[in-house]
XYZ file of C-alpha atoms in Angstrom:
204
model
C 24.596 -6.439 19.810
C 26.193 -3.958 17.397
C 25.824 -6.412 14.523
C 22.149 -6.933 15.365
C 21.486 -3.184 15.477
C 23.285 -2.751 12.170
C 21.199 -5.492 10.568
C 17.969 -4.020 11.975
C 18.911 -0.529 10.774
C 19.765 -1.896 7.327
C 16.414 -3.660 7.201
C 14.602 -0.502 8.289
C 16.343 1.582 5.638
C 15.832 -0.992 2.898
C 12.179 -1.442 3.767
C 11.541 2.282 3.897
C 13.249 2.889 0.560
C 10.928 0.369 -1.108
C 7.722 1.471 0.624
C 8.051 5.255 0.292
C 6.959 5.628 -3.327
C 3.862 6.760 -5.184
C 1.821 3.638 -5.653
C -1.616 2.125 -5.416
C -1.354 1.123 -1.768
C 0.090 4.424 -0.546
C -2.463 6.434 -2.514
C -5.282 4.423 -0.964
C -3.925 4.800 2.589
C -3.537 8.550 2.036
C -7.098 8.879 0.791
C -8.493 6.906 3.733
C -6.410 8.963 6.143
C -7.697 12.229 4.739
C -11.284 10.967 4.945
C -10.657 9.527 8.437
C -12.341 6.367 7.259
C -11.245 3.063 8.877
C -7.696 4.427 9.209
C -6.623 2.093 12.023
C -7.901 -0.963 10.174
C -6.280 0.078 6.886
C -2.933 0.877 8.516
C -3.054 -2.397 10.449
C -3.828 -4.442 7.339
C -1.004 -2.854 5.336
C 1.584 -3.194 8.100
C 0.577 -6.735 9.091
C 0.460 -7.868 5.457
C 3.943 -6.497 4.863
C 5.193 -8.235 7.994
C 3.787 -11.573 6.797
C 5.226 -11.163 3.303
C 8.612 -10.078 4.650
C 8.653 -13.133 6.905
C 7.887 -15.347 3.905
C 10.702 -13.744 1.953
C 13.184 -14.077 4.817
C 12.102 -17.695 5.222
C 13.016 -18.442 1.618
C 9.557 -18.671 0.040
C 10.569 -16.100 -2.560
C 13.007 -18.498 -4.192
C 10.326 -21.184 -4.384
C 7.738 -18.893 -5.985
C 10.236 -17.595 -8.529
C 10.534 -21.152 -9.815
C 6.889 -20.886 -10.988
C 6.724 -17.830 -13.283
C 3.016 -18.431 -13.925
C 2.215 -17.275 -10.390
C 3.685 -13.819 -10.937
C 1.930 -13.530 -14.309
C -1.462 -14.499 -12.859
C -1.143 -11.981 -10.036
C -0.093 -9.338 -12.572
C -3.204 -9.862 -14.700
C -5.626 -9.827 -11.765
C -3.865 -6.948 -10.049
C -3.689 -4.909 -13.260
C -7.404 -5.310 -13.880
C -8.178 -4.320 -10.291
C -6.023 -1.183 -10.499
C -7.678 -0.146 -13.769
C -11.112 -0.456 -12.182
C -10.082 1.505 -9.099
C -8.433 4.150 -11.284
C -11.613 4.461 -13.341
C -13.608 5.075 -10.148
C -11.160 7.798 -9.091
C -11.419 9.391 -12.550
C -15.206 9.308 -12.243
C -14.962 11.218 -8.962
C -12.873 13.870 -10.734
C -15.552 14.307 -13.414
C -18.379 14.183 -10.875
C -16.989 15.841 -7.742
C -18.797 15.927 -4.440
C -19.132 18.858 -2.076
C -15.775 18.383 -0.391
C -14.049 16.204 2.138
C -16.140 14.397 4.702
C -14.338 14.315 8.041
C -17.015 12.612 10.080
C -17.205 8.869 10.611
C -18.467 6.678 7.812
C -21.098 3.984 7.915
C -20.241 0.389 8.758
C -20.792 -0.636 5.165
C -18.198 1.883 4.052
C -15.736 0.543 6.610
C -16.211 -2.983 5.279
C -15.640 -1.740 1.755
C -12.492 0.055 2.888
C -11.140 -3.109 4.523
C -11.949 -5.286 1.501
C -10.454 -2.747 -0.883
C -7.313 -2.503 1.245
C -6.929 -6.292 1.262
C -7.317 -6.422 -2.518
C -4.990 -3.444 -3.014
C -2.329 -5.181 -0.939
C -2.552 -8.838 -1.907
C -3.373 -8.353 -5.612
C -0.462 -5.990 -6.167
C 2.506 -7.862 -7.717
C 4.882 -5.067 -6.702
C 4.221 -5.922 -3.062
C 5.485 -9.451 -3.659
C 8.453 -8.294 -5.701
C 9.504 -5.798 -3.024
C 8.793 -7.681 0.181
C 9.093 -11.375 -0.675
C 11.698 -11.372 -3.423
C 13.885 -8.287 -2.996
C 13.858 -7.944 0.795
C 14.101 -11.732 1.073
C 17.255 -11.771 -1.027
C 18.746 -8.846 0.912
C 17.974 -10.583 4.189
C 19.657 -13.785 2.985
C 22.942 -11.903 2.735
C 22.740 -11.226 6.494
C 23.067 -14.901 7.329
C 22.094 -15.622 10.925
C 20.872 -12.035 11.327
C 18.394 -12.269 8.453
C 15.404 -12.279 10.829
C 16.730 -9.165 12.563
C 16.974 -7.536 9.143
C 13.398 -8.613 8.418
C 12.205 -7.186 11.748
C 13.736 -3.830 10.857
C 11.983 -3.868 7.476
C 8.650 -4.713 9.134
C 9.101 -1.824 11.597
C 9.741 0.522 8.667
C 6.464 -0.572 7.095
C 4.544 0.023 10.326
C 6.069 3.469 10.846
C 5.425 4.560 7.263
C 1.811 3.456 7.032
C 1.019 4.883 10.474
C 2.554 8.229 9.497
C 0.790 8.220 6.141
C -2.622 7.208 7.475
C -2.804 9.266 10.649
C -0.618 12.134 9.416
C -2.936 12.662 6.460
C -5.445 14.219 8.862
C -3.273 17.315 8.911
C -4.359 17.852 5.296
C -8.029 17.644 6.190
C -8.717 21.412 6.240
C -6.972 21.930 2.891
C -8.691 18.997 1.237
C -12.081 20.058 2.556
C -12.219 22.140 -0.616
C -13.780 20.229 -3.547
C -11.101 21.550 -5.920
C -8.241 20.159 -3.822
C -10.057 16.842 -3.456
C -10.382 16.626 -7.250
C -6.626 17.139 -7.594
C -5.961 14.267 -5.171
C -8.405 12.007 -6.990
C -6.802 12.957 -10.307
C -3.372 11.942 -8.997
C -4.816 8.687 -7.678
C -6.549 7.991 -11.010
C -3.403 8.621 -13.059
C -1.303 6.465 -10.727
C -3.760 3.567 -10.698
C -4.454 3.602 -14.434
C -0.762 3.828 -15.314
C 0.238 1.027 -12.950
C -2.665 -1.155 -14.074
C -1.797 -0.700 -17.738
C 1.875 -1.451 -17.084
C 1.025 -4.595 -15.141
C -1.245 -5.918 -17.882
C 1.268 -5.015 -20.568
C 4.039 -6.858 -18.748
C 1.960 -9.942 -17.920
């Protein structure tokens, strides 16, 4: 039992250390949380996607994919282009700000866009594969028979982080109701997305 708890705790810590970073996915979840727009769906997609990718890594798929370098390059090109486009939209919001943060519910069309954007942000991001499938998969392999316990801990870390980020962002709602504060957030998102997109394309 002690060995299992140790493996789960190691997985939780490893997963959290990789997830808690300024990136495209976290910036998107934060923005949706502040807007209170499809938060449950976005958090669920991010956490479930991480769980699936972690399971693939623990199951050894990472080693198979590494044998085909073209896969990582293709994802890098598509993901880089997507991040540049999303960053450009965030920059456009900075130059053409609205009246402030909307805290009321959004239309169904907006919810569908949020879900589709979240799926693209998650599955077209090469860093997600590198962190969850390759890195966590290799760390889990060192745990031997307890590799799935390690993976479960990492998946729990993902769920806890995205839930805290998405639903905890509502605490910032009053502050970000000011157009100036919202522009600062969009500026940070734009810089992050554009920088990551350019780096992905440059490295592909």
